[in-house]
mmCIF file of C-alpha atoms in Angstrom:
data_model
loop_
_atom_site.group_PDB
_atom_site.id
_atom_site.type_symbol
_atom_site.label_atom_id
_atom_site.label_comp_id
_atom_site.label_asym_id
_atom_site.label_seq_id
_atom_site.Cartn_x
_atom_site.Cartn_y
_atom_site.Cartn_z
ATOM 1 C CA MET A 1 0.000 0.000 0.000
ATOM 2 C CA LYS A 2 1.100 3.576 -0.725
ATOM 3 C CA MET A 3 0.123 7.011 0.496
ATOM 4 C CA ILE A 4 0.151 10.109 -1.671
ATOM 5 C CA MET A 5 0.549 13.376 0.194
ATOM 6 C CA ALA A 6 -0.212 16.252 -2.158
ATOM 7 C CA ILE A 7 0.088 19.936 -1.322
ATOM 8 C CA ILE A 8 -2.305 21.792 -3.594
ATOM 9 C CA SER A 9 -3.810 25.254 -3.906
ATOM 10 C CA ASP A 10 -7.017 25.932 -2.001
ATOM 11 C CA GLU A 11 -8.471 27.042 -5.349
ATOM 12 C CA ASP A 12 -7.948 23.564 -6.824
ATOM 13 C CA SER A 13 -8.814 21.486 -3.766
ATOM 14 C CA ASN A 14 -12.539 20.924 -4.287
ATOM 15 C CA SER A 15 -12.190 19.781 -7.893
ATOM 16 C CA VAL A 16 -9.273 17.460 -7.016
ATOM 17 C CA ILE A 17 -11.080 15.907 -4.051
ATOM 18 C CA ASN A 18 -14.337 15.479 -5.992
ATOM 19 C CA GLU A 19 -12.601 13.831 -8.952
ATOM 20 C CA LEU A 20 -10.587 11.490 -6.736
ATOM 21 C CA GLY A 21 -13.769 10.531 -4.864
ATOM 22 C CA GLN A 22 -15.670 9.864 -8.098
ATOM 23 C CA ASN A 23 -12.880 7.496 -9.117
ATOM 24 C CA GLY A 24 -13.024 5.500 -5.892
ATOM 25 C CA PHE A 25 -10.167 7.073 -3.943
ATOM 26 C CA GLY A 26 -10.584 7.929 -0.276
ATOM 27 C CA VAL A 27 -9.210 11.371 0.564
ATOM 28 C CA THR A 28 -8.355 13.123 3.817
ATOM 29 C CA ARG A 29 -8.081 16.924 3.634
ATOM 30 C CA LEU A 30 -5.785 18.973 5.889
ATOM 31 C CA CYS A 31 -5.507 22.763 5.962
ATOM 32 C CA SER A 32 -1.941 24.010 5.537
ATOM 33 C CA THR A 33 -0.098 27.270 4.918
ATOM 34 C CA GLY A 34 2.781 27.771 2.511
ATOM 35 C CA GLY A 35 5.938 29.425 3.790
ATOM 36 C CA PHE A 36 6.891 31.636 0.840
ATOM 37 C CA LEU A 37 3.572 33.338 0.070
ATOM 38 C CA ARG A 38 2.009 32.585 3.461
ATOM 39 C CA ALA A 39 -1.110 31.608 1.555
ATOM 40 C CA GLY A 40 -3.598 28.886 2.339
ATOM 41 C CA ASN A 41 -3.000 25.482 0.837
ATOM 42 C CA THR A 42 -4.687 22.145 1.173
ATOM 43 C CA THR A 43 -2.726 18.992 1.888
ATOM 44 C CA ILE A 44 -4.531 15.825 0.864
ATOM 45 C CA MET A 45 -3.673 12.274 1.839
ATOM 46 C CA VAL A 46 -4.713 9.439 -0.463
ATOM 47 C CA GLY A 47 -4.087 5.840 0.542
ATOM 48 C CA THR A 48 -4.199 3.355 -2.319
ATOM 49 C CA ASP A 49 -2.733 0.204 -3.791
ATOM 50 C CA GLU A 50 0.531 0.602 -5.666
ATOM 51 C CA GLU A 51 -1.040 -0.184 -9.055
ATOM 52 C CA LYS A 52 -3.460 2.773 -8.709
ATOM 53 C CA ILE A 53 -0.816 5.407 -7.890
ATOM 54 C CA SER A 54 -0.447 6.563 -11.510
ATOM 55 C CA GLU A 55 -4.209 7.018 -11.876
ATOM 56 C CA ALA A 56 -4.427 9.145 -8.727
ATOM 57 C CA ILE A 57 -1.430 11.256 -9.771
ATOM 58 C CA GLU A 58 -2.954 11.864 -13.218
ATOM 59 C CA ILE A 59 -6.179 13.091 -11.606
ATOM 60 C CA ILE A 60 -4.236 15.465 -9.346
ATOM 61 C CA LYS A 61 -2.131 16.677 -12.280
ATOM 62 C CA SER A 62 -5.196 17.312 -14.463
ATOM 63 C CA LYS A 63 -6.952 19.421 -11.812
ATOM 64 C CA CYS A 64 -4.022 21.427 -10.371
ATOM 65 C CA LYS A 65 -3.200 24.298 -12.676
ATOM 66 C CA THR A 66 -0.424 26.841 -12.297
ATOM 67 C CA ARG A 67 -1.256 30.520 -12.537
ATOM 68 C CA LYS A 68 0.514 33.864 -12.205
ATOM 69 C CA LYS A 69 0.067 36.054 -9.134
ATOM 70 C CA ALA A 70 1.436 39.514 -8.373
ATOM 71 C CA ILE A 71 2.922 39.948 -4.906
ATOM 72 C CA PRO A 72 4.545 43.028 -3.323
ATOM 73 C CA ASN A 73 8.310 43.105 -3.798
ATOM 74 C CA LEU A 74 9.743 45.343 -1.108
ATOM 75 C CA GLU A 75 13.298 46.434 -1.870
ATOM 76 C CA MET A 76 15.749 48.298 0.316
ATOM 77 C CA SER A 77 16.829 51.569 -1.275
ATOM 78 C CA GLY A 78 20.422 52.746 -1.383
ATOM 79 C CA GLY A 79 21.731 50.908 1.659
ATOM 80 C CA MET A 80 20.191 53.519 3.945
ATOM 81 C CA GLY A 81 17.751 51.106 5.507
ATOM 82 C CA VAL A 82 14.722 52.958 4.145
ATOM 83 C CA MET A 83 12.012 50.882 2.573
ATOM 84 C CA GLY A 84 11.403 51.728 -1.052
ATOM 85 C CA ALA A 85 8.158 51.524 -2.975
ATOM 86 C CA ALA A 86 6.518 48.148 -3.382
ATOM 87 C CA TYR A 87 7.028 46.874 -6.918
ATOM 88 C CA PRO A 88 4.779 43.962 -7.818
ATOM 89 C CA LEU A 89 6.614 40.746 -8.531
ATOM 90 C CA GLU A 90 4.913 38.134 -10.685
ATOM 91 C CA VAL A 91 5.301 34.573 -9.389
ATOM 92 C CA THR A 92 3.889 31.242 -10.508
ATOM 93 C CA VAL A 93 1.557 29.626 -7.976
ATOM 94 C CA GLY A 94 -0.600 26.529 -8.001
ATOM 95 C CA GLY A 95 0.274 23.138 -9.353
ATOM 96 C CA ALA A 96 0.978 20.414 -6.817
ATOM 97 C CA THR A 97 3.812 19.051 -4.705
ATOM 98 C CA LEU A 98 3.545 15.274 -4.316
ATOM 99 C CA PHE A 99 5.100 12.780 -1.940
ATOM 100 C CA VAL A 100 4.496 9.054 -2.442
ATOM 101 C CA LEU A 101 5.185 7.097 0.739
ATOM 102 C CA ASN A 102 5.266 3.420 1.604
ATOM 103 C CA VAL A 103 2.636 2.428 4.167
ATOM 104 C CA GLU A 104 3.946 -0.213 6.525
ATOM 105 C CA ARG A 105 0.585 -0.863 8.132
ATOM 106 C CA PHE A 106 -2.996 0.224 7.500
ATOM 107 C CA GLU A 107 -5.979 -0.424 9.761
ATOM 108 C CA LYS A 108 -9.479 0.956 9.608
ATOM 109 C CA LEU A 109 -10.990 0.756 13.097
#
């Protein structure tokens, strides 16, 4: 047995969880916060047999889209320690970060 831990955007979470559920995968949802943007994420855990890992990953991949987001880019000006104007910085957000783990033991009580 394997466990997929996927960190996905809150924006994508409902469609990912619904699609996984419709395809027979059990999903546990955890709220999480990313360090860089300090934005809300969803971490999902999917336990499944090894032969179904590719199917689950394809579902996650198809529903998690990357997008551009503008964030404030605060720069120091002239070494004087004075904050300069905030220039927006465009970053790519979304997609998914996946971990596939071996499950030594699984029990449903």
